[in-house]
Structures are given as C-alpha cells and as structure tokens.
Short mmCIF file of C-alpha atoms and ligand atoms in Angstrom, two decimals:
data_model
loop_
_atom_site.label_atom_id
_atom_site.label_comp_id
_atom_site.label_asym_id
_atom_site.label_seq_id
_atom_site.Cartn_x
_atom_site.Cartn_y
_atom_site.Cartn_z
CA UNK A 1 184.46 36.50 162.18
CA UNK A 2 181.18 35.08 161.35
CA UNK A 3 180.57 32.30 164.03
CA UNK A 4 178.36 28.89 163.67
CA UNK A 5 177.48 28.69 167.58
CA UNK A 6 175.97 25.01 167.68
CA UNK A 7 174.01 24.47 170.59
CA UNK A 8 173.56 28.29 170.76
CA UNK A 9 169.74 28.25 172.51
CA UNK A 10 172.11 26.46 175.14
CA UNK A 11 173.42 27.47 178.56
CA UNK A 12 176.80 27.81 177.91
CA UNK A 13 176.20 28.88 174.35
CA UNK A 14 173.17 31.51 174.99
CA UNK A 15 176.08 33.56 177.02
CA UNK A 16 178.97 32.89 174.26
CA UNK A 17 177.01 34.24 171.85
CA UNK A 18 176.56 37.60 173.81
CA UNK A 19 180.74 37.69 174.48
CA UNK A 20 181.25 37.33 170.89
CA UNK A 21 179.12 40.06 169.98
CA UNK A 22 180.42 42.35 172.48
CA UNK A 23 183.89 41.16 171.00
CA UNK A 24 182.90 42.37 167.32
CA UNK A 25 181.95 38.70 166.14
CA UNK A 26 178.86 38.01 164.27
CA UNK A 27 176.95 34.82 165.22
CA UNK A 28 174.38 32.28 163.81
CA UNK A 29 173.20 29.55 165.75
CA UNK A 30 171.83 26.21 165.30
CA UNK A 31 169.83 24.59 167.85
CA UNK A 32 167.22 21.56 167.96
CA UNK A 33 165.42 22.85 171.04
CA UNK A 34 165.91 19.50 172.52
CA UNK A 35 167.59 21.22 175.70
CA UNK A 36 166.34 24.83 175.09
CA UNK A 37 163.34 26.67 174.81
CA UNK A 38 163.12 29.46 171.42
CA UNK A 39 162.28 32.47 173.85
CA UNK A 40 165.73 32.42 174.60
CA UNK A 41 166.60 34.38 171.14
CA UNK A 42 164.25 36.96 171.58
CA UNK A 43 165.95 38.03 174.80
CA UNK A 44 169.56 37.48 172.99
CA UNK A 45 168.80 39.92 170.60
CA UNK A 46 167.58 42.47 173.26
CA UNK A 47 170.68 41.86 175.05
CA UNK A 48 172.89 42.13 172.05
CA UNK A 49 171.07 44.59 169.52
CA UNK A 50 172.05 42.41 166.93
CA UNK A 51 169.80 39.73 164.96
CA UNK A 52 170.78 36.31 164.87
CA UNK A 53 170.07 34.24 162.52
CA UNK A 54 168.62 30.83 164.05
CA UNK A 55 168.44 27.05 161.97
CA UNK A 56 166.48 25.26 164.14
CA UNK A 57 167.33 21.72 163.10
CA UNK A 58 169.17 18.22 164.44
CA UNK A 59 172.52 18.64 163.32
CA UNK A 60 172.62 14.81 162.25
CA UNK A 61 170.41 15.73 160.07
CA UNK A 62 173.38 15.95 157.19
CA UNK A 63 171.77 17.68 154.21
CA UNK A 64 169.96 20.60 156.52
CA UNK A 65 173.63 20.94 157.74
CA UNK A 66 175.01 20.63 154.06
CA UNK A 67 172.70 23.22 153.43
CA UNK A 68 173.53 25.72 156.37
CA UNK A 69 177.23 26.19 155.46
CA UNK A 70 176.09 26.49 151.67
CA UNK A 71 173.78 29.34 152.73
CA UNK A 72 175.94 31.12 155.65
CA UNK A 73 179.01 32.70 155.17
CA UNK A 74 180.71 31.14 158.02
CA UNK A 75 184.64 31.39 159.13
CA UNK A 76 184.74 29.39 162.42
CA UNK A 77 182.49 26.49 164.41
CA UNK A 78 182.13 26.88 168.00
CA UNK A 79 180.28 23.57 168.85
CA UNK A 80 178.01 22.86 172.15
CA UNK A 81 175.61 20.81 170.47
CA UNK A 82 175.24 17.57 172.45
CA UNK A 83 173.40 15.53 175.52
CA UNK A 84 175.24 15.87 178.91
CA UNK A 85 173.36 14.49 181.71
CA UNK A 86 175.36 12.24 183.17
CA UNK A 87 173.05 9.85 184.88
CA UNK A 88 170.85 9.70 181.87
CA UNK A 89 173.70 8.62 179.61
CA UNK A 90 174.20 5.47 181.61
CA UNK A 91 170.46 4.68 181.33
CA UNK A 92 170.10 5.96 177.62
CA UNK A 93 173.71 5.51 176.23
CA UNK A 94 172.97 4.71 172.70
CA UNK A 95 171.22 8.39 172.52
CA UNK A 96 174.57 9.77 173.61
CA UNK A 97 176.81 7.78 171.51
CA UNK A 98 174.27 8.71 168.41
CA UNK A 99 173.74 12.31 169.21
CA UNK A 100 177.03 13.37 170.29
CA UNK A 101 179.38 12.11 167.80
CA UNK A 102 176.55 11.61 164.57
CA UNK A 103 176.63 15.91 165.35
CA UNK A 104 180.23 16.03 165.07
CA UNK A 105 180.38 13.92 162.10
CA UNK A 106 178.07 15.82 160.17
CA UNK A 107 179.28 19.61 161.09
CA UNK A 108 183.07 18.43 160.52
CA UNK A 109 181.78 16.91 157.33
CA UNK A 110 180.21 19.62 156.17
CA UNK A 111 183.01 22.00 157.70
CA UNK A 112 185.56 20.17 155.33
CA UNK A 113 183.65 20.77 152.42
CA UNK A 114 182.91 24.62 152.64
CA UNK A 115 186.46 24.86 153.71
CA UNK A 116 185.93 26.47 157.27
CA UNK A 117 189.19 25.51 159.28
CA UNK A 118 188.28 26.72 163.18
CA UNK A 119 186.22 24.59 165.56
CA UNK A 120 185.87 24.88 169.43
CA UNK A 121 185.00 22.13 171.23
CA UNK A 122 182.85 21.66 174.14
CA UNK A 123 185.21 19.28 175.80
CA UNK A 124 184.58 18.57 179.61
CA UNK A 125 187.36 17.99 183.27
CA UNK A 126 185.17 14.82 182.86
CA UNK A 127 187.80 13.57 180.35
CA UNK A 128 190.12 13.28 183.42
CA UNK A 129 188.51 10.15 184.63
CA UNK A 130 189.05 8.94 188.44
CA UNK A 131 191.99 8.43 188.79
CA UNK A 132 193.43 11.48 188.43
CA UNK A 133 194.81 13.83 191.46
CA UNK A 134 193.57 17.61 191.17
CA UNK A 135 195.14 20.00 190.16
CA UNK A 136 194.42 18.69 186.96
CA UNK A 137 196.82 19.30 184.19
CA UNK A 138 195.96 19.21 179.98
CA UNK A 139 198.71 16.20 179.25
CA UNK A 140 197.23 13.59 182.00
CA UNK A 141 195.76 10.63 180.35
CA UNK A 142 192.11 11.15 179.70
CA UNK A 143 189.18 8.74 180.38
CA UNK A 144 185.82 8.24 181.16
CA UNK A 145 183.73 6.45 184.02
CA UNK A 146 180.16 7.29 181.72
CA UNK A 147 178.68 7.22 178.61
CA UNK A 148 178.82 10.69 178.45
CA UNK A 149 182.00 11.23 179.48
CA UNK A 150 183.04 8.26 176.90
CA UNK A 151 181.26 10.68 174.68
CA UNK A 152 183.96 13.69 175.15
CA UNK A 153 186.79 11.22 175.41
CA UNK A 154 185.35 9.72 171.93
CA UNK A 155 185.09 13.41 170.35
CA UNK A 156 188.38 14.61 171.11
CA UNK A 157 190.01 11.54 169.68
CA UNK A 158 188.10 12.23 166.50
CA UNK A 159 188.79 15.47 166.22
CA UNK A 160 192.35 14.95 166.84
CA UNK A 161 192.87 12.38 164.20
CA UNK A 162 190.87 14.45 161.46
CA UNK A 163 192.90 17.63 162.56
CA UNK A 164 195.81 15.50 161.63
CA UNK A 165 194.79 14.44 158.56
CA UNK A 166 193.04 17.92 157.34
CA UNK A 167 195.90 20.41 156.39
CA UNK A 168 194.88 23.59 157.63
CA UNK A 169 192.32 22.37 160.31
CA UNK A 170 192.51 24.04 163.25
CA UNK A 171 190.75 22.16 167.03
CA UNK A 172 190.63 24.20 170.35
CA UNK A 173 189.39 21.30 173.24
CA UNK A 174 188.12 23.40 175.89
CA UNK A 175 187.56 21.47 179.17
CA UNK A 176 185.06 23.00 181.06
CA UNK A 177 185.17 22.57 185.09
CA UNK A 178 181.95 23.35 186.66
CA UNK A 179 180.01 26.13 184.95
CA UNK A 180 177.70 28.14 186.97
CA UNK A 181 176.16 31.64 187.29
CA UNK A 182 174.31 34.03 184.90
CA UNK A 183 175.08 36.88 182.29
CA UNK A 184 174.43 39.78 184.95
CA UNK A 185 171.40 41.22 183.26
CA UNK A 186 169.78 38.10 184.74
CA UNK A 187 167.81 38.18 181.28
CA UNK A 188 169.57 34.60 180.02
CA UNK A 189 170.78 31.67 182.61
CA UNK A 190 170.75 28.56 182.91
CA UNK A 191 167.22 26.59 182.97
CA UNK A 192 167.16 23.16 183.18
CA UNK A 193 164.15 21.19 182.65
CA UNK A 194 163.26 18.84 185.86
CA UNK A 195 164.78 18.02 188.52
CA UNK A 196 168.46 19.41 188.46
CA UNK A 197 171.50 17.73 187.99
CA UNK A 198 173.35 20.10 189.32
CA UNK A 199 174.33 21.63 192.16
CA UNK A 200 173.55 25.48 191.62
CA UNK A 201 170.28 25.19 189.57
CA UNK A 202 169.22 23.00 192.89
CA UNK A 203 170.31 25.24 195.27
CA UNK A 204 169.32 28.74 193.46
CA UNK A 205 165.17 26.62 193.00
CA UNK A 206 165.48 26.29 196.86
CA UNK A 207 166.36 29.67 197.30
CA UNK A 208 163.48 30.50 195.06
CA UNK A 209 160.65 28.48 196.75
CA UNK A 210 160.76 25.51 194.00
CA UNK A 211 161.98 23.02 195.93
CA UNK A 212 161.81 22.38 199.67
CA UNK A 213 165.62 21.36 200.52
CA UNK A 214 169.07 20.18 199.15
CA UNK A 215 170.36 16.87 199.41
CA UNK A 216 174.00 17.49 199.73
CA UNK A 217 175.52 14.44 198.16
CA UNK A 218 177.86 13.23 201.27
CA UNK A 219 178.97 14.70 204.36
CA UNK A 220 182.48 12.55 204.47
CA UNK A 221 185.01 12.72 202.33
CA UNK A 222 188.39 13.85 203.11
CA UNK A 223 187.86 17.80 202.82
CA UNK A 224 187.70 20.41 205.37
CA UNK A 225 184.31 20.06 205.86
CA UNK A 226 183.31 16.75 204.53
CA UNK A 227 181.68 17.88 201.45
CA UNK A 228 183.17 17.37 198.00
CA UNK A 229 185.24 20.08 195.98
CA UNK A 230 185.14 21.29 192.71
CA UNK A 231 186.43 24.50 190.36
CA UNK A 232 182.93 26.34 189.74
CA UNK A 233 183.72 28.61 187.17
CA UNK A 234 181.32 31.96 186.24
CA UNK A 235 179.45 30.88 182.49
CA UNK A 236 180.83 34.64 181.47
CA UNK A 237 183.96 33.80 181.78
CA UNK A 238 183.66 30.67 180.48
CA UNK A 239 182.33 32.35 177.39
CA UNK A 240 184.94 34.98 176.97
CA UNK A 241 187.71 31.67 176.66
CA UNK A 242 185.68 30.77 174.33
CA UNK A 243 186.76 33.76 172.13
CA UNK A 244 189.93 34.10 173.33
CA UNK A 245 190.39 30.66 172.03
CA UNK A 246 189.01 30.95 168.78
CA UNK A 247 191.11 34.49 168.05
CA UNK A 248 194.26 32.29 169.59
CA UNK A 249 193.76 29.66 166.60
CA UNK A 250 193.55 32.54 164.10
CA UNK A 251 196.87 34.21 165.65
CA UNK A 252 198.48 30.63 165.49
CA UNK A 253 197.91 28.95 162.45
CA UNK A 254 200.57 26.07 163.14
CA UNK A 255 198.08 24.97 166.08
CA UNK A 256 196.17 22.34 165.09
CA UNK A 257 195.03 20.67 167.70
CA UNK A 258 195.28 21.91 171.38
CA UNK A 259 193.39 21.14 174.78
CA UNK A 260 192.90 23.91 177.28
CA UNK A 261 191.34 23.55 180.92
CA UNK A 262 188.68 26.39 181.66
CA UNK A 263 188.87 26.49 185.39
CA UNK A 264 189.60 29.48 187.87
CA UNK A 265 191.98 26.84 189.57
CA UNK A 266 190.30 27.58 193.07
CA UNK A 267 188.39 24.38 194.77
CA UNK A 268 184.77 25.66 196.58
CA UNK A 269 182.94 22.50 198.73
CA UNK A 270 179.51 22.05 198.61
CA UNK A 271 178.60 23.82 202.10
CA UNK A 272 180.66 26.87 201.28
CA UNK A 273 178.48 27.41 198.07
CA UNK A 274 175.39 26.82 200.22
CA UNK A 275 176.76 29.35 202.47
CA UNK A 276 177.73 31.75 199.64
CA UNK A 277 174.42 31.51 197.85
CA UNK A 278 172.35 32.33 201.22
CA UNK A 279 174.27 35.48 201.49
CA UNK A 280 174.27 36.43 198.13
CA UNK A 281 170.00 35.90 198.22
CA UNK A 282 169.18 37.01 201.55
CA UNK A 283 167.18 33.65 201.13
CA UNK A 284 167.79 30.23 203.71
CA UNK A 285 168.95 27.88 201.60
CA UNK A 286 167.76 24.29 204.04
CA UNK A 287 170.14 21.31 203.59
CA UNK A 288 170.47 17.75 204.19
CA UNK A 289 173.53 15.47 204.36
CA UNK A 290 172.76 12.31 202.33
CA UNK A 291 174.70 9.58 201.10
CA UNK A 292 177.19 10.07 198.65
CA UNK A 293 176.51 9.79 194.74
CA UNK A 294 178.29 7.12 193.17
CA UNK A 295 181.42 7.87 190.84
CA UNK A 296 181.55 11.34 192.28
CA UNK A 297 185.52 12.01 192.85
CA UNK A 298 185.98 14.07 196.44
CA UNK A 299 187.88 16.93 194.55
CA UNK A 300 188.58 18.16 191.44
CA UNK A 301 190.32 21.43 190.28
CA UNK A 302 191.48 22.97 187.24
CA UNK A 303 195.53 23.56 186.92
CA UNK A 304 194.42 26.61 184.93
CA UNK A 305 197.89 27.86 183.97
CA UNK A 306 197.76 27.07 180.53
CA UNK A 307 195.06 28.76 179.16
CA UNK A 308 196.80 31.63 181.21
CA UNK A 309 200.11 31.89 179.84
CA UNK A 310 199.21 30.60 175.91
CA UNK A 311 195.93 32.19 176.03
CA UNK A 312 196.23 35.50 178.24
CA UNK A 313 193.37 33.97 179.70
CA UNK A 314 191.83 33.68 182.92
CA UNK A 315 188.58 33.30 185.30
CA UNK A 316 188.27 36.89 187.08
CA UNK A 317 184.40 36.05 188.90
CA UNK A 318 184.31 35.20 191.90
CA UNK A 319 182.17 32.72 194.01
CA UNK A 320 180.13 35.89 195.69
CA UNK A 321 179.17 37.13 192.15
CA UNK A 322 178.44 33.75 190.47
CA UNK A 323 176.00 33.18 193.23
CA UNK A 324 174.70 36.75 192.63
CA UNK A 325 174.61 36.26 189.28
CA UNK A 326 172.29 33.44 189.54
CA UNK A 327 170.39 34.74 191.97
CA UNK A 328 169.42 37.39 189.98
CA UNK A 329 168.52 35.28 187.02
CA UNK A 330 166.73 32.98 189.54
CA UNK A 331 164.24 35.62 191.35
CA UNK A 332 163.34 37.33 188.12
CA UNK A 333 162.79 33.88 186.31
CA UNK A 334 161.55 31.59 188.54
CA UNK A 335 160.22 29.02 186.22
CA UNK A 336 162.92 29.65 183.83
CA UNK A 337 162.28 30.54 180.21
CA UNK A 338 158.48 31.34 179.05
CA UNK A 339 157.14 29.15 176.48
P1 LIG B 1 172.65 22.74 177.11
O1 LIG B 1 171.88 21.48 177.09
O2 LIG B 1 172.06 23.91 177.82
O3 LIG B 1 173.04 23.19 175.63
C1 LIG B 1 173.21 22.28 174.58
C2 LIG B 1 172.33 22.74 173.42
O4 LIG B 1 172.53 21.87 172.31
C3 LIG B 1 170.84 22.71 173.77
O5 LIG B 1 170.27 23.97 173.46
C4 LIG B 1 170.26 21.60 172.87
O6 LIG B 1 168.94 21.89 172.48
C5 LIG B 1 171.26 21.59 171.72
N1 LIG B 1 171.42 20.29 171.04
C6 LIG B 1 171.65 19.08 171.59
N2 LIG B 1 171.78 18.15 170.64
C7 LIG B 1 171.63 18.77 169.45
C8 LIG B 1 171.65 18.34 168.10
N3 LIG B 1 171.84 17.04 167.77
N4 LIG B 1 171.45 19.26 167.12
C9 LIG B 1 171.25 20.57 167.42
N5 LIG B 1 171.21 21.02 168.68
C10 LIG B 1 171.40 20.14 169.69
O7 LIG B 1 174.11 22.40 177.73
P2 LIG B 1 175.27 23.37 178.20
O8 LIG B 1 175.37 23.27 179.67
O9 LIG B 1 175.13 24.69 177.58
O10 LIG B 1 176.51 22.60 177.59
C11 LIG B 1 177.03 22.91 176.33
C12 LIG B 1 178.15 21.95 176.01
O11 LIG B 1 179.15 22.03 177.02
C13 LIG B 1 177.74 20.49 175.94
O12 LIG B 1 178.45 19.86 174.89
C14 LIG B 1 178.18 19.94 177.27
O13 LIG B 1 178.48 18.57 177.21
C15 LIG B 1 179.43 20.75 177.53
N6 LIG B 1 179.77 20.86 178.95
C16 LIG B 1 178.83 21.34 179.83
C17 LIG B 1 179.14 21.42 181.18
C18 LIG B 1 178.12 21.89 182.18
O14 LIG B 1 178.28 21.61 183.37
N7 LIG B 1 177.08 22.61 181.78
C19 LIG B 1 180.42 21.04 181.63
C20 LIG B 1 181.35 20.58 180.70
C21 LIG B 1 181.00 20.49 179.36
C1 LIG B 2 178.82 19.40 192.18
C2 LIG B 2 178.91 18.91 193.63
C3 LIG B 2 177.80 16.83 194.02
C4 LIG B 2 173.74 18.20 193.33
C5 LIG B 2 179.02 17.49 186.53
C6 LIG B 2 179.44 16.47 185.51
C7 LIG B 2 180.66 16.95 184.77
C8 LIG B 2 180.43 18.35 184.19
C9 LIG B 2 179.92 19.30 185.22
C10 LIG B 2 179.61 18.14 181.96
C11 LIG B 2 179.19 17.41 193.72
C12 LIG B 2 177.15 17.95 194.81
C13 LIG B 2 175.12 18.15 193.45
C14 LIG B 2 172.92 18.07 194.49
C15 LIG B 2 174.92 17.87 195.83
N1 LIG B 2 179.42 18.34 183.17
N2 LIG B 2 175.69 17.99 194.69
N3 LIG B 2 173.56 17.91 195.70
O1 LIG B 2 179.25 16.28 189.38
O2 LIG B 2 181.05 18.03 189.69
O3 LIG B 2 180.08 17.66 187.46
O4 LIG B 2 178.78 18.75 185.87
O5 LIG B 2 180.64 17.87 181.40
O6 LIG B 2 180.92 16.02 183.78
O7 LIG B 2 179.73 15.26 186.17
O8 LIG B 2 178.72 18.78 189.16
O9 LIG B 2 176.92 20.26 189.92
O10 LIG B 2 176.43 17.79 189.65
O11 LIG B 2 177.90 18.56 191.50
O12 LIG B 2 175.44 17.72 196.93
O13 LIG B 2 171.70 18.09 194.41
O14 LIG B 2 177.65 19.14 194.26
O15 LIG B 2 177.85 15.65 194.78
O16 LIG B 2 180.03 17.22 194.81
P1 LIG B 2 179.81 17.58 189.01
P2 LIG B 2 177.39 18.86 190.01
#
C-alpha cells in the first residue's frame, strides 16, 4: 500500500514510517514542522533506503490537501497530525480545538473525494477519562478532563459518525498508552522542544547532563511505592500496530469502525523507570519527590487483549530495552535533531 503518514516528521510517526517500509509499504508524509524539525527525513531515508516524498504544509490548509491526494497515488491515511501537550491545551484550547479537528476535516474531506477508504487514528488511553479503573478495556465510556483530551474524544466521535455514513469507509482508533523509547539505531527518537512534558524525555536529558534533576510528580498515592503507574509502551511497537492495524482493515472489509488499546498491559511506577533508566545508562539519574500534578490518575493500564486476539498483536519490548533504546538515542543526540 501506498501510505499518507500525517504527522510523519513526528515521534510516533518518524518510527511508523520505518515499520511500514520494512513491512513492504510505501510512504509519503505530510508534516507542518510545527512539532518537528526537517533533518528528521534525511536520517529516515538513511534508515530506510527508500525516498519519501515530503508535503510540508498545514493540513487545514484544504486546497494544498485537495491537491496532495490529486497528485499521490494514495490507498490508506495513517493520521498523527495534531497538538498534544496537555497543559498547553488548557491554556491555548482554541489552537487545539482548531488544529486538531480543522486537520481531520480537511484529510477526511479530501479522503472522500479521491475515494481512499483506510484511516488510522491517533487516538489516546486519555479518552478513558478519570473515572475509569485500570485495566482499561475498549467499550468503557470515554471522556476527557482537557482540551486535548476533548480533542480525541471529539475526533473519534467524528470519525465514527462519517464511517457510518460513508459506505466503504474503513476507521482503526488506536489508543496509545504511554509511548516511549527509540528505533534502536538511535538515529530517530523522540525530541521535544523545551522543557518536557514527559516523563522519559525528562529523565533520559538528566541522564544526559541537560537538566540537573527530576521532579517526580508525587510520592503518595496508593502504589507500592507511592509513585504513580502507567503502561509505557516501546514507540516500535507502537508502530508495528500501526500496520498490523491498517493490513487488519484491508483483511476485514465489514469493519468500519473499531477502537483498539496499544498497551503492553504491564503497569511500571515512576521510581522503577528511574531505576531502570540508571541501569540501562550507567548514568545517576537525581530525583526529587514533589507535589503531585493535578488531574494525574494514580494508575492506568492497558487491558491489551484485544488488539491481541483480533489483531495478532502485541507489545514484545520490554522496560530494560525502552530505556536502552532511549538512551542510545539520547547520548548520541543530545540536543536532539540538528537544524
Ligand atoms: P509529535 O508532535 O511528535 O508529532 C505530531 C506531528 O504532527 C508533528 O511533526 C507536527 O509538526 C505535525 N503537525 C501538527 N499539526 C499539524 C497540522 N495541522 N498539519 C500538518 N502537520 C501537523 O507527536 P507524537 O508524540 O508523535 O504524537 C502523534 C500523535 O499521537 C498525536 O496525534 C498525539 O496526540 C497522539 N498521541 C501521542 C501520545 C504520546 O504520548 N506521544 C500518546 C497518545 C496519543
Ligand atoms: C508519566 C508519569 C507523571 C514528568 C501523558 C498524557 C496522555 C498521553 C501520554 C497523549 C506520571 C510522572 C512526569 C515529570 C513525573 N499523551 N512525571 N515527572 O501523564 O501518563 O500521559 O502522555 O495522548 O494523554 O496525559 O505521561 O509521561 O507526562 O507522565 O513524575 O517530570 O510520570 O506524574 O505519573 P501521562 P507523562
């Protein structure tokens, strides 16, 4: 298949687009560089051998998108495109709204009329809400306690109603747990720009000499240790579900709408990936025990089974190598991407 990765300079797209390849898939990618710096193709196509074409556009930009699937032979979307800092959406949360869906709208407009009938979306475990108890199973209610997370809840609505009203139109709604790690080259990773949101790009720019300590985000919730739990899940695997979704939709044509959880299923607290990341480094990694962060749940875990039995899918990395992973992607990158 010839695959429209949107959001393809991303993190989570950068290492789909090298799964694909190695699965036989041919890409092209659109990206606005908002989140993503343009060295990141070069080393993609040293990685892969293969050029990729690259539209470097806004995707709500509707006639450059028009024009894209006029010009590209494509047979499936996989879609990444989008904001997803949490905190930021609650201080910016008309850029969300706009970005987000106005991105959908125009790639599933413009998917209708070239007749492509395959998109996988970048859903999140954020559509779970807080009230949920992990494990977290694909029929609970979803909801949101962000803009951003309104933002996924939003999308797969949409989505589900157009896929319901478009004969033919096929949705995979992949919700992501917490995606870490680093194609093992340690040529591509993930590079965010500032401060970190998130808890392994902090902890690997300790590691690394960037930063001076972690603030671990509460030291008292009811876990063994006191510090929160979540399903980190290795970005390579993340990205082979990715294909193993979008072959699934083309082995099942009466799907036309279907969520999946991308998790391993296995909760890791805070301190144990401190712990884990020190080994894997051979570097200290200094903490602190602050206060907590507000709206941040104590635990949350994937019920991966689905994806497992419909998709013959499921997270092999372990906790050791994701840290490794990064590590290595850290140490030969420390300031991230050139440019
Ligand atoms: P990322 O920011 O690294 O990648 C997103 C890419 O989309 C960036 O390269 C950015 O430049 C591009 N982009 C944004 N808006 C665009 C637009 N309007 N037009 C064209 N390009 C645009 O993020 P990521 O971590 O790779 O996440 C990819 C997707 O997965 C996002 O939709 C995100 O919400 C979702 N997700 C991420 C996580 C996570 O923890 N990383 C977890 C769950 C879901
Ligand atoms: C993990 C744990 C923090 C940073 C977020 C989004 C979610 C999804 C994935 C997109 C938590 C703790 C973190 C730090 C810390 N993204 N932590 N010190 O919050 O589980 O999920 O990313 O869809 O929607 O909310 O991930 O990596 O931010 O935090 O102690 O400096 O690490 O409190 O317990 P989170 P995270």
């Amino acid at each position: 298949m010839r695959v429209l990765v949107s959001g393809g300079a991303g993190y989570i797209g950068s290492h789909t687009v090298v799964a694909l390849i190695a699965s036989g898939h041919e890409v092209v990618i659109v990206d606005n560089f908002s989140n993503a710096k343009p060295t990141v193709l070069a080393r993609l196509e040293a990685l892969t051998g293969a050029s990729i074409p690259l539209h470097a556009f806004d995707l709500r930009d509707a006639d450059k998108t028009e024009r894209l699937f006029a010009d590209e032979a494509i047979d499936a979307v996989i879609h990444f495109a989008g904001l997803k800092a949490v905190g930021e959406s609650s201080e910016r949360p008309l850029d969300y709204y706009d970005n987000n869906l106005g991105s959908t709208f125009a790639l599933v407009r413009a998917m209708a009329r070239h007749g492509v009938h395959r998109l996988v979306f970048s859903s999140s475990a954020t559509v779970y809400g807080e009230s949920a108890t992990a494990p977290f199973t694909e029929d609970l209610p979803t909801s949101a306690t962000n803009p951003y997370g309104w933002t996924k809840v939003m999308q797969e609505q949409i989505l589900t109603d157009i896929a319901a009203a478009t004969p033919g139109l096929q949705v995979a709604l992949l919700r992501y747990f917490n995606p870490v790690g680093a194609h093992e080259s340690g040529t591509i990773g993930e590079d965010p720009q500032g401060i970190p949101n998130n808890l392994m790009p902090f902890i690997a720019q300790v590691a690394v000499g960037r930063r001076e300590r972690l603030s671990v985000f509460g030291g008292d919730y009811p876990t063994p240790d006191g510090t929160a739990v979540r399903d980190y899940i290795h970005v390579m695997d993340l990205a082979d579900g990715h294909v193993r979704a979008l072959e699934y939709l083309g082995e099942h044509p009466e799907v036309a709408v279907r969520a999946w959880n991308l998790g391993t299923g296995e909760g890791t607290s805070v301190l144990q990936v401190v712990e884990a990341f020190a080994d894997a480094s051979g570097r200290p990694v200094p903490y602190e025990i602050v206060a907590r962060r507000p709206e941040d749940l104590a635990v949350t875990y994937a019920d991966a089974t689905r994806a497992e039995t419909e998709l013959g899918w499921r997270a092999e990395r372990t906790i050791e190598q994701m840290c490794a992973d990064t590590w290595r992607w850290q140490s030969a990158n420390p300031q991230g991407y050139p440019g």
